[in-house]
Short mmCIF file of C-alpha atoms in Angstrom, two decimals:
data_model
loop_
_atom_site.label_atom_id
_atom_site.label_comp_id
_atom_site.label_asym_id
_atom_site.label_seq_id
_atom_site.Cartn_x
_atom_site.Cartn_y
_atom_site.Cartn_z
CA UNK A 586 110.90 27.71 -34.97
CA UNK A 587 113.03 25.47 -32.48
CA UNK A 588 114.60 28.82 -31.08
CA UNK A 589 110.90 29.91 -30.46
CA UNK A 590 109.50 26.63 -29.17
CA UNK A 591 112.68 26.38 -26.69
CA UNK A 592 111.62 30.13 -25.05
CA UNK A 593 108.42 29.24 -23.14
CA UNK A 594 109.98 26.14 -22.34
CA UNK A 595 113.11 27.62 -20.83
CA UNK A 596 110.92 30.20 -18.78
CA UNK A 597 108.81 27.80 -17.79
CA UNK A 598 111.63 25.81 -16.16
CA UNK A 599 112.94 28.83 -15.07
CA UNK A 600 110.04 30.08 -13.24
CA UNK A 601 109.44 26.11 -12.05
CA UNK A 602 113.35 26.76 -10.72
CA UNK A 603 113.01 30.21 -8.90
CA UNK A 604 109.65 28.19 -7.25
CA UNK A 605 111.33 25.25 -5.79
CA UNK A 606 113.50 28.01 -4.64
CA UNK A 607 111.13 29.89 -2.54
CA UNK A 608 109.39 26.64 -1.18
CA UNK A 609 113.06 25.35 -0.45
CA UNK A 610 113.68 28.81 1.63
CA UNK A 611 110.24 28.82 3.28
CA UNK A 612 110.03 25.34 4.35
CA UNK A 613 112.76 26.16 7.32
CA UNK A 614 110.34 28.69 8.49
CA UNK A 615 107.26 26.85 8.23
CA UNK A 616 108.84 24.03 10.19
CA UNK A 617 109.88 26.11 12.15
CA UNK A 618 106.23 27.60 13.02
CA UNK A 619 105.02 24.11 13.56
CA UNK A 620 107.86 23.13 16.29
CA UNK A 621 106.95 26.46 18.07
CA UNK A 622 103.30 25.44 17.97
CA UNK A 623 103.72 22.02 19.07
CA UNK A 624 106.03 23.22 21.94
CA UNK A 625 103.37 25.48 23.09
CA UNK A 626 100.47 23.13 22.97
CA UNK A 627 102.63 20.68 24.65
CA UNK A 628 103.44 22.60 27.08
CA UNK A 629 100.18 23.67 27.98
CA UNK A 630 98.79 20.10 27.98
CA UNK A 631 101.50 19.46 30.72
CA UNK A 632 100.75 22.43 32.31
CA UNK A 633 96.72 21.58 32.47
CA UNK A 634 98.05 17.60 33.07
CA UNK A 635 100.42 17.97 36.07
CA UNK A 636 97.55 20.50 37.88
CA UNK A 637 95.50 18.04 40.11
CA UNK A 638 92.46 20.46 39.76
CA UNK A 639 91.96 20.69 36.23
CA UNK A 640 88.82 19.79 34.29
CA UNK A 641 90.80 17.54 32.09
CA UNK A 642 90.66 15.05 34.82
CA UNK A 643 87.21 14.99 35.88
CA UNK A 644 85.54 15.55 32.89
CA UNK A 645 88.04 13.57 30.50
CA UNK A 646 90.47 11.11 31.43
CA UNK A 647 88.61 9.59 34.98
CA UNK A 648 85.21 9.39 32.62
CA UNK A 649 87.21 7.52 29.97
CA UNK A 650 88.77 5.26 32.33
CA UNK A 651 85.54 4.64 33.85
CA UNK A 652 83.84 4.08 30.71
CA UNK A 653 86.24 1.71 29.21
CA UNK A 654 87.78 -0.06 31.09
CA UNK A 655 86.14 -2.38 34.29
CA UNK A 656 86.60 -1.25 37.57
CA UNK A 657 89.17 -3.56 38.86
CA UNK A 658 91.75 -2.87 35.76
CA UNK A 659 91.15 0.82 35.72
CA UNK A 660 92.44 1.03 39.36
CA UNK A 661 95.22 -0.78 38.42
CA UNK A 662 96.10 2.08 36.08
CA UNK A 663 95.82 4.84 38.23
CA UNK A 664 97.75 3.38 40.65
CA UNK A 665 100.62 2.60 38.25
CA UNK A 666 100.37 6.60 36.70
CA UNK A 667 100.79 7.61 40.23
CA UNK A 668 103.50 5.39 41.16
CA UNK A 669 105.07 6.49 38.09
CA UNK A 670 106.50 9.83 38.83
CA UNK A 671 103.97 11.24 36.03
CA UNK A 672 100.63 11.80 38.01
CA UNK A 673 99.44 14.99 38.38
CA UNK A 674 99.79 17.31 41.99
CA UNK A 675 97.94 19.25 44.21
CA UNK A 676 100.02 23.05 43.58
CA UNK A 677 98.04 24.91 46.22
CA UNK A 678 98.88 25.18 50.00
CA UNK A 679 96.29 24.41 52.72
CA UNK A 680 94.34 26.59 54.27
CA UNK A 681 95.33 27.92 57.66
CA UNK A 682 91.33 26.64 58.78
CA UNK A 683 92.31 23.21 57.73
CA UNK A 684 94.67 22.37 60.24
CA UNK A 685 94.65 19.13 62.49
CA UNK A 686 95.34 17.37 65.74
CA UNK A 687 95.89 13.45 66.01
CA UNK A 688 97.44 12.10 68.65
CA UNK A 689 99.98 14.86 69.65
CA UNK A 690 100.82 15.47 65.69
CA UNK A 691 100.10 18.78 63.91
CA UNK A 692 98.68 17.81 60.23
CA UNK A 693 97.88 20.00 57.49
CA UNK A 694 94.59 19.28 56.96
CA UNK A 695 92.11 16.73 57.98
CA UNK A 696 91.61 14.03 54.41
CA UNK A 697 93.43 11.05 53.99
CA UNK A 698 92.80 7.96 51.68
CA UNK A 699 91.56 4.77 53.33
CA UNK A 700 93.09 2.29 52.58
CA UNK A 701 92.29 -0.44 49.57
CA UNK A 702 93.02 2.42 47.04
CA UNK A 703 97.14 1.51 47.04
CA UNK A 704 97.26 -1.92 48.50
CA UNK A 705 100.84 -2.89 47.86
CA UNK A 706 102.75 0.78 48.99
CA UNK A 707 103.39 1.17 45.14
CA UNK A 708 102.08 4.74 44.71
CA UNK A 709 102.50 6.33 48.20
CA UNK A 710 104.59 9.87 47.32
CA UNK A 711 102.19 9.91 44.33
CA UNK A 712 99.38 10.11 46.50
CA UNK A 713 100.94 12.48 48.78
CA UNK A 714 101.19 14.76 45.97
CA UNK A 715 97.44 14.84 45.39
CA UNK A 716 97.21 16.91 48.86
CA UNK A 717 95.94 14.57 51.35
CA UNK A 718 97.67 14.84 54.90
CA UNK A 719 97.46 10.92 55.62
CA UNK A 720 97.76 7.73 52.74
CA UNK A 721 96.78 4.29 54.14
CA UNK A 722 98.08 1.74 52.43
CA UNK A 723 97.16 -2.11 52.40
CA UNK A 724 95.69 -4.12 53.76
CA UNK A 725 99.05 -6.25 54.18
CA UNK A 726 99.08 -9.92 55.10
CA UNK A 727 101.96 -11.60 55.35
CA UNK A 728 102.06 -14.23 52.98
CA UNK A 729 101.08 -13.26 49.18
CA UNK A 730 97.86 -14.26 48.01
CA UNK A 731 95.88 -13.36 44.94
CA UNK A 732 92.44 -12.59 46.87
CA UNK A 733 88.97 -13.90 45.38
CA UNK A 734 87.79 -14.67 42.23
CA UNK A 735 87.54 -12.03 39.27
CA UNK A 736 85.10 -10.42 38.88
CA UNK A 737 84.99 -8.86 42.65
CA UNK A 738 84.71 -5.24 41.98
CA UNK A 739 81.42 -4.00 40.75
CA UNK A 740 80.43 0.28 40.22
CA UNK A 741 77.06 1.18 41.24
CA UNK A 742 77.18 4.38 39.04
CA UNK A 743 73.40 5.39 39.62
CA UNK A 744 74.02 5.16 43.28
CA UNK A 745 77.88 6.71 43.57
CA UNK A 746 78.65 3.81 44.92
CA UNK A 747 81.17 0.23 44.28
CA UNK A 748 80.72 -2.90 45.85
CA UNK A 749 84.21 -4.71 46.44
CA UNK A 750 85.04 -8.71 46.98
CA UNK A 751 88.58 -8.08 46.43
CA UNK A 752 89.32 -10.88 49.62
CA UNK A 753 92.73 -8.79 50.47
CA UNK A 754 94.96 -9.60 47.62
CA UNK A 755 97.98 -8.91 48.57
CA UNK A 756 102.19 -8.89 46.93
CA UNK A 757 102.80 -9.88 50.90
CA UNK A 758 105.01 -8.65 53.76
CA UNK A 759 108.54 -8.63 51.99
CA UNK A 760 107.58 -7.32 49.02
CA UNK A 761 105.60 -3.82 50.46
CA UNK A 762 108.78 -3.55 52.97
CA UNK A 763 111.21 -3.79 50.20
CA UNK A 764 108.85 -0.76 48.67
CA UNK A 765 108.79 1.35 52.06
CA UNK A 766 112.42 0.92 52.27
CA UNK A 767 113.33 2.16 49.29
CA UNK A 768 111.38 5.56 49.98
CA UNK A 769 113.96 5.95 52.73
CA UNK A 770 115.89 9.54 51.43
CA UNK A 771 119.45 8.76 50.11
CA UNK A 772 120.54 11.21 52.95
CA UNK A 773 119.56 10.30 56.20
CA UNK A 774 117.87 13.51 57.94
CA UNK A 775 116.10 14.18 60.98
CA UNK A 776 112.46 13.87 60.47
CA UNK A 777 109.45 13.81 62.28
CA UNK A 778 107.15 11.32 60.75
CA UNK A 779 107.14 7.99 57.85
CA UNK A 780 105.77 9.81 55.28
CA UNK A 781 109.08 12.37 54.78
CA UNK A 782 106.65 15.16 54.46
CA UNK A 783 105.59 17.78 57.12
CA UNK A 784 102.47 17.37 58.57
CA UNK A 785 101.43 14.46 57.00
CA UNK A 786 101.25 10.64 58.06
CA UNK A 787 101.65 6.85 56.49
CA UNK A 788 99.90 4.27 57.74
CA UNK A 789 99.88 0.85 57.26
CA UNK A 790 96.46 -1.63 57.19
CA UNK A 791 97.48 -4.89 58.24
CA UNK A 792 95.14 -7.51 57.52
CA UNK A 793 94.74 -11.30 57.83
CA UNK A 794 95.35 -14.12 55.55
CA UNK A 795 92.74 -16.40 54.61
CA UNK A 796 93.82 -19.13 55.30
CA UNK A 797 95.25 -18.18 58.75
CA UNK A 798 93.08 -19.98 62.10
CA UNK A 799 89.66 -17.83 62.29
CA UNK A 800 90.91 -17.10 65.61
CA UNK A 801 94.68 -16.72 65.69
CA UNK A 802 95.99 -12.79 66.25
CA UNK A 803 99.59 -13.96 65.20
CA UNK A 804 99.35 -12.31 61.32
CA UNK A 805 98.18 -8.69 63.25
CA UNK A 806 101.31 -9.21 65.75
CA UNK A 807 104.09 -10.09 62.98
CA UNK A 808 102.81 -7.03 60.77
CA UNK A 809 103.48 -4.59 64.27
CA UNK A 810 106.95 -6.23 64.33
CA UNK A 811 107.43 -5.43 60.65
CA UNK A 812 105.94 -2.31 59.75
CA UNK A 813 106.05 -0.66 63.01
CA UNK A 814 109.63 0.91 62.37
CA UNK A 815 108.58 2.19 58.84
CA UNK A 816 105.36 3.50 59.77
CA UNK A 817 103.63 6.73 61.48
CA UNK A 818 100.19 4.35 62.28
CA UNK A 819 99.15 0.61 61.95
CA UNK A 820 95.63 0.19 61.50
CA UNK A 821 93.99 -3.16 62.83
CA UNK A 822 91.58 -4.26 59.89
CA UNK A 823 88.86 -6.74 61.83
CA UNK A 824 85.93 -5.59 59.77
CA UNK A 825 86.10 -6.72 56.12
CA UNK A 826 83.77 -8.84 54.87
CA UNK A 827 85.58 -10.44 52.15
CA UNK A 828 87.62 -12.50 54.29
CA UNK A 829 85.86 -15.33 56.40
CA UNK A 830 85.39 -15.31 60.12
CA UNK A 831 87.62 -11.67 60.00
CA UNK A 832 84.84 -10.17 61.51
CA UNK A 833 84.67 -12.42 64.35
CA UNK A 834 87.63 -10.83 65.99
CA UNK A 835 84.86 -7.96 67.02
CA UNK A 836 83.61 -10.36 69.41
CA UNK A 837 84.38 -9.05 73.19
CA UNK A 838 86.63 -11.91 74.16
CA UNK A 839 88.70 -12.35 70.47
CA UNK A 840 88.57 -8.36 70.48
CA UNK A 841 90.47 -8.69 73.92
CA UNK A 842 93.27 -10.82 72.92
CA UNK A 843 93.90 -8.94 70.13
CA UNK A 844 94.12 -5.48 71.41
CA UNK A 845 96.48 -7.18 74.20
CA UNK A 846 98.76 -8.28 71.96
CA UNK A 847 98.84 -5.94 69.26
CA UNK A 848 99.52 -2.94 71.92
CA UNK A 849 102.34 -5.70 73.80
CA UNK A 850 103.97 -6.22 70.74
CA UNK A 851 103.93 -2.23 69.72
CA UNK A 852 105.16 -1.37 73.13
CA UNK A 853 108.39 -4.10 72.58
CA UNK A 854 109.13 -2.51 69.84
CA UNK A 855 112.71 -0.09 69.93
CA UNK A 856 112.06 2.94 69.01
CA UNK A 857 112.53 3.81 65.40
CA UNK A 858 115.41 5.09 63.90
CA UNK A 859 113.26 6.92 61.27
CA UNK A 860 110.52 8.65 63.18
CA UNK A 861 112.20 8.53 67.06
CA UNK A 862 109.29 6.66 68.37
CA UNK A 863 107.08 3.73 67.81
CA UNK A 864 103.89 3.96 65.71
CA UNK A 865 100.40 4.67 66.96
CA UNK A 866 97.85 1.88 66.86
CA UNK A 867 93.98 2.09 65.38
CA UNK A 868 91.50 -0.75 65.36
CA UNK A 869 88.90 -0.66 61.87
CA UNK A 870 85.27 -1.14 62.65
CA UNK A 871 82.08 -2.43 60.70
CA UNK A 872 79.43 0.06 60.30
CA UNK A 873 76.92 -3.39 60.55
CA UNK A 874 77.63 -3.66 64.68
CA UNK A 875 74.21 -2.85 66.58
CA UNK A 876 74.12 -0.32 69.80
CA UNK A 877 74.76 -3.60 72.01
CA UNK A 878 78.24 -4.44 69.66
CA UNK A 879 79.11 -0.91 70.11
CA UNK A 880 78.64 -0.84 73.89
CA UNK A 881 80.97 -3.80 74.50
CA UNK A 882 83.88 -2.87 72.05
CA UNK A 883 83.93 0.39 73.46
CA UNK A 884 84.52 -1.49 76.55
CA UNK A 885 87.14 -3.54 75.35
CA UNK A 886 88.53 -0.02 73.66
CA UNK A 887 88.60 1.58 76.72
CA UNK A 888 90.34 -1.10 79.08
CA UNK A 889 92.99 -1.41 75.84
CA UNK A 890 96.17 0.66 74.96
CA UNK A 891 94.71 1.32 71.92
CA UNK A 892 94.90 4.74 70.30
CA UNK A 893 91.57 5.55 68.14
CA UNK A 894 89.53 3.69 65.81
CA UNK A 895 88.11 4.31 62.29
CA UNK A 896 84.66 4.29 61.55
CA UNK A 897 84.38 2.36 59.36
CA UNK A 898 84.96 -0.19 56.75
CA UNK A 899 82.42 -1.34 53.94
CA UNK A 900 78.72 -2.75 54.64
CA UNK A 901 76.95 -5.85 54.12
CA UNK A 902 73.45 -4.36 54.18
CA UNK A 903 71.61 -3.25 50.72
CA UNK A 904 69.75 -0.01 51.38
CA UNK A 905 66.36 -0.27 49.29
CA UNK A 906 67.09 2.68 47.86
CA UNK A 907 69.97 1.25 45.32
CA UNK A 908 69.28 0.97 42.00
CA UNK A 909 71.91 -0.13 39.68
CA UNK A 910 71.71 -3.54 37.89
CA UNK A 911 75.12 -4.28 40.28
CA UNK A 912 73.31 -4.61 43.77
CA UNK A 913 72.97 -7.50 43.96
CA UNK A 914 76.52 -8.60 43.98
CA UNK A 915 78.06 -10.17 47.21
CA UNK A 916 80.74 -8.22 48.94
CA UNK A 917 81.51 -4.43 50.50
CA UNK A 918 79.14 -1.47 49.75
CA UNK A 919 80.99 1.41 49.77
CA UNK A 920 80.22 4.80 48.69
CA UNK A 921 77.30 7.72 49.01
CA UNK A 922 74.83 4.53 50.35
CA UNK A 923 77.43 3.21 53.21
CA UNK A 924 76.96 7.47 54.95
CA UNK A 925 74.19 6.97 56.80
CA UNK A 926 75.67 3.61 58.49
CA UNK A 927 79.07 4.86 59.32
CA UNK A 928 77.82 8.09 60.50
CA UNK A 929 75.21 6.21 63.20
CA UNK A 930 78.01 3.44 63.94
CA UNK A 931 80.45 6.64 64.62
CA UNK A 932 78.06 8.72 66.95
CA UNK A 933 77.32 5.81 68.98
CA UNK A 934 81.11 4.94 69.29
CA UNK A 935 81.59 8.70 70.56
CA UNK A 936 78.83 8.76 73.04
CA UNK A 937 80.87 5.33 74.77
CA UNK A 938 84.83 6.13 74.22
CA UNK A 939 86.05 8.97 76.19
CA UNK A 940 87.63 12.22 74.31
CA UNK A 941 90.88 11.11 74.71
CA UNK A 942 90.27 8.53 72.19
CA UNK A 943 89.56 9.90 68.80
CA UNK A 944 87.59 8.60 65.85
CA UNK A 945 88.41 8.59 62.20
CA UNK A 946 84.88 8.81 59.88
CA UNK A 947 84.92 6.85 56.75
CA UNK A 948 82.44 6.33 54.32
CA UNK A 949 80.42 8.04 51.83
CA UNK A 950 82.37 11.28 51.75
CA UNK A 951 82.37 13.12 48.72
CA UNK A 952 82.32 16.95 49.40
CA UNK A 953 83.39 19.19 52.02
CA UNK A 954 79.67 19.51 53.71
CA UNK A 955 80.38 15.27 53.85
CA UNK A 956 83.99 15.92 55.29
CA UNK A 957 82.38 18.52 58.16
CA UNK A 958 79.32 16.39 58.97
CA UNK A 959 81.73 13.97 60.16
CA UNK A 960 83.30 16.24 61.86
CA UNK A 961 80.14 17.56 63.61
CA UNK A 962 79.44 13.72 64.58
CA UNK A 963 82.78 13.78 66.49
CA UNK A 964 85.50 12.32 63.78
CA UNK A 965 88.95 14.19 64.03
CA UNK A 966 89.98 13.62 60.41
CA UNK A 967 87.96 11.82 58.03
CA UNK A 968 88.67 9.52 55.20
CA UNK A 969 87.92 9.41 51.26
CA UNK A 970 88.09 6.10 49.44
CA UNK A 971 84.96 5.85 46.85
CA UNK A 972 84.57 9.40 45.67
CA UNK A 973 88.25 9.52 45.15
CA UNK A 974 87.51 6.72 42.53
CA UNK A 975 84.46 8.37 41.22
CA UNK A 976 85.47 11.79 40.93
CA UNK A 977 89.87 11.34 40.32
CA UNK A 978 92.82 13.17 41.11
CA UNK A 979 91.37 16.17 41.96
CA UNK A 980 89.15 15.27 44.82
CA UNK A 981 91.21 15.84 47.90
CA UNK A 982 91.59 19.87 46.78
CA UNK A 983 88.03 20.27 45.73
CA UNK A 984 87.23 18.87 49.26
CA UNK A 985 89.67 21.07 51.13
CA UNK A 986 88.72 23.81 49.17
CA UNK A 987 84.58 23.05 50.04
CA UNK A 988 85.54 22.75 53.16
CA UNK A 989 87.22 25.78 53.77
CA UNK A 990 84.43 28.08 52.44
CA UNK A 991 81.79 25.69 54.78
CA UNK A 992 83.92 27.09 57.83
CA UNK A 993 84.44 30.16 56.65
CA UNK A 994 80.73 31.03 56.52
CA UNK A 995 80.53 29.21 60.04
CA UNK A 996 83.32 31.87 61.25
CA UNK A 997 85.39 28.17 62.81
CA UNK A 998 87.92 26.00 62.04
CA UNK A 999 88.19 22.72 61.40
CA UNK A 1000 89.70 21.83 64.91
CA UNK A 1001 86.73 24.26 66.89
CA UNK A 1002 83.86 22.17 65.28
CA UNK A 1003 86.32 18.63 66.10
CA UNK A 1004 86.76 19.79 69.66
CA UNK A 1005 83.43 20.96 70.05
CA UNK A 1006 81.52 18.31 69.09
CA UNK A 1007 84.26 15.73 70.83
CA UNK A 1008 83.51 17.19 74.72
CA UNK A 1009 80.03 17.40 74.04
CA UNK A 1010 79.37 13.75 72.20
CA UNK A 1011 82.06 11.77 74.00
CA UNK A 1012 81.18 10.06 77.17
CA UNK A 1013 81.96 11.95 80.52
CA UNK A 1014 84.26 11.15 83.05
CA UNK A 1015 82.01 9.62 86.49
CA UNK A 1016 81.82 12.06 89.02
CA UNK A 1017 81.91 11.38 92.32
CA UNK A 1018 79.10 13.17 94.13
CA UNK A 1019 79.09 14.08 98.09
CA UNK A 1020 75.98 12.70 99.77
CA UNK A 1021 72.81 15.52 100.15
CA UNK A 1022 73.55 17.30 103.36
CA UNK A 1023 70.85 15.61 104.94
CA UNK A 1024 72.30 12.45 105.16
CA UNK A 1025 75.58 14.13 105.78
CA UNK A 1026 73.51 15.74 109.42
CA UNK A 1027 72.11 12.17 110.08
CA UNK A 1028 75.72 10.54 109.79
CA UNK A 1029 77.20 13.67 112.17
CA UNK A 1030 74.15 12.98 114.48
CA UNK A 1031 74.88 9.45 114.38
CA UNK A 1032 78.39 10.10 115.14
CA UNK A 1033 78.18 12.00 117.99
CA UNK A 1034 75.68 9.54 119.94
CA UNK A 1035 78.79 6.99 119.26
CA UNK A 1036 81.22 9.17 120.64
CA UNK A 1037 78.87 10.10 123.85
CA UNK A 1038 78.59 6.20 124.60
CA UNK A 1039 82.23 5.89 124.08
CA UNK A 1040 83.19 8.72 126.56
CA UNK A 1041 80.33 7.40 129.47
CA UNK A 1042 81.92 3.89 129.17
CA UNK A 1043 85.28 5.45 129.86
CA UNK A 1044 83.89 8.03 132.98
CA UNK A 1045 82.36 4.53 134.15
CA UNK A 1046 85.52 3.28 133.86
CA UNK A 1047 86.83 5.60 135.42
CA UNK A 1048 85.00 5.68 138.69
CA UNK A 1049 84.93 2.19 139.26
CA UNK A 1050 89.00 2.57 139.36
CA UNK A 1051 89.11 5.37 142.08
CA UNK A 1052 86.62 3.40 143.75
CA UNK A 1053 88.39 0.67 144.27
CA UNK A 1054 91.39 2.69 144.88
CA UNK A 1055 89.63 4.61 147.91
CA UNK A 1056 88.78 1.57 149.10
CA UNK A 1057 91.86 0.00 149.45
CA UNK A 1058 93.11 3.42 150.99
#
């Protein structure tokens, strides 16, 4: 009996035995699968990740940001991925159409970033990578200070649009240096421009702190002495509204001193040891300045050393059309509602500068037909700040991209509608007309009576003398 109890007992550890076996000798396998499988995935995430243009980004991670976290925080975070090595990149080259002219400098294509996206220079090669030609960073003042109260940045999501009262917050002078420094390669070599990349440019915003005099230009002139040697462009900022009396310096007379001593104080610069020359110079404008504004900084512009101007910063106004709950919150409107305002602001500053004095448009710019409209209105490279918020990493190439099929279907390029519209929109050089011929026969007329007098006063003369002379004889 115990001899035939113990037989299904010792086959059943038996067969227990040979099935331990065959998990034991199947489980390096199925690990195995798994690995492979997360290595794939994995990979393809990064692969999808690291490519600027993929849907992940717009439809996903920008929307969850946006959704979850408030506005102000959720810029912080992008600007730390992107200053962390980790952010994804633009892998496509630019389209021969795309190419650019500012100032003497060949540029790959016409979008930059304003500036208020990176304010501290912490995320400047990670912005590069997204494929825009110029990154602004700042504003910069030159002491730290933590800007206005928070809240101060508000999304109008109905109206594609953010109000701002960030009041230039700011890590200072010394500490954005210390950043731009440290971009310098390991290995010094011969280049062209600040941002270490062909065809592209770094400029800095300088701004003003608040509790500087209202009227004092001396933070604009120390941030020419310290970024000028680091920096492709400086970029005046006299037209936010978050900072009190900062818009004052618009005013004719203030406008004057400043331009005078922000160009003296370029020009005393010596010539960098990075780029071989010193940095251009751009003054920021308010899109809120009426025709009579326009006329007299154009004036100002034109008497000035200054290089070009940007059209323009945020807006005070409140266009009746806005309809999120946020409009009613104080600061800069920027966004699809500021277009119309920068637009007008940036034909009537091209019908008074001459075309050697080119515009940047800002504001409102969201797709390629944005980006060429600008360009129609006489802007030689235009400026994305909002919809780069609103729509993430991927906006620069969907704009180039636009763009290139709008002038495409044109049959142009992006500098034959710039130069186009510039010597038709800009103001004209005076011309010195003759006078009409008729008053050219009455002044010949005129002249000859004068010369007939002359010559019977001398015959006269004349006469008299040999009379006398026969006389004496």
């Amino acid at each position: 009996m115990l001899a035939l109890r113990r037989g299904p007992l010792v086959a059943r550890i038996h067969s227990h035995s040979r099935s331990l076996s065959t998990a034991s000798s199947s489980s390096p396998i199925r690990r195995g699968i798994y690995a492979t499988a997360f290595v794939i995935s994995t990979g393809l995430f990064a692969v999808y990740y690291f490519d600027a243009r993929s849907a992940l980004h717009r439809y996903i991670l920008t929307p969850a940001l946006r959704h979850t976290l408030d506005a102000e925080l959720g810029h912080k975070i992008a600007v730390k991925v992107l200053k962390s090595g980790l952010g994804p990149r633009d892998p496509c080259s630019d389209d021969s159409r795309l190419k650019s002219e500012f100032l003497g400098k060949q540029i790959s294509n016409p979008i930059g970033l304003a500036a208020g996206f990176d304010k501290d220079g912490e995320a400047i090669d990670g912005l590069f990578n997204l494929g825009f030609s110029w990154v602004e960073i700042g504003s910069v003042t030159p002491k730290p200070q933590p800007g206005n109260p928070k809240p101060r940045v508000f999304r109008l999501l109905e109206d594609s649009g953010l109000i701002n009262r960030y009041g230039f917050p700011s890590d200072g002078h010394a500490s954005v240096l210390a950043r731009l420094r440290a971009r310098i390669p390991a290995f010094q070599q011969t280049h062209d421009n600040a941002a270490f990349r062909p065809e592209s440019v770094l400029a800095v915003n300088l701004g003003k702190n608040k509790d500087s005099s209202l009227d004092s230009i001396d933070d604009f002139i120390t941030g020419v002495r310290n970024f000028g040697p680091y920096s492709d462009v400086l970029v005046v900022n006299v037209s936010s509204p978050n900072t009190p009396g900062l818009r004052g310096l618009q005013n004719r007379d203030l406008l004057e001193k400043l331009l005078d001593g922000v160009t003296k104080a370029r020009d005393d610069l010596p010539v960098s040891d990075l780029t071989s020359t010193r940095p251009k110079l751009l003054l920021k404008l308010s899109p809120d300045l009426d025709e009579a504004q326009i006329i007299d900084i154009a004036d100002v512009i034109k008497k000035s050393k200054i290089d070009g101007v940007i059209v323009s910063n945020t807006t005070i106004q409140r266009p009746k059309s806005l309809i999120s709950i946020n409009k009613t919150e104080l600061g800069g409107l920027s966004g699809a509602p500021v277009k119309p305002y920068s637009l007008k602001a940036l034909r009537t500053l091209r019908s008074y500068l001459p075309s050697s004095i080119p515009l940047i448009g800002c504001g409102g710019i969201f797709t390629g037909a944005d980006a060429l409209e600008y360009a129609k209105a006489g802007a030689s490279l235009v400026q994305v700040y909002t919809g780069f918020g609103y729509d993430g990493v991927g906006t620069c190439r969907r704009i180039k991209d636009q763009l290139s099929e709008e002038l495409e279907r044109e049959g142009t390029t992006w500098s034959q509608v710039v130069k186009r519209a510039v010597d038709e929109l800009s103001l004209k050089p005076e011309v010195k007309t003759s006078p009409p011929n008729d008053e050219k026969g009455e002044k010949s007329i005129n002249q000859l009576i004068a010369d007939a007098e002359h010559l019977r006063v001398l015959l006269d003369t004349l006469d008299k003398k040999l009379e006398v002379e026969a006389e004496q004889d």
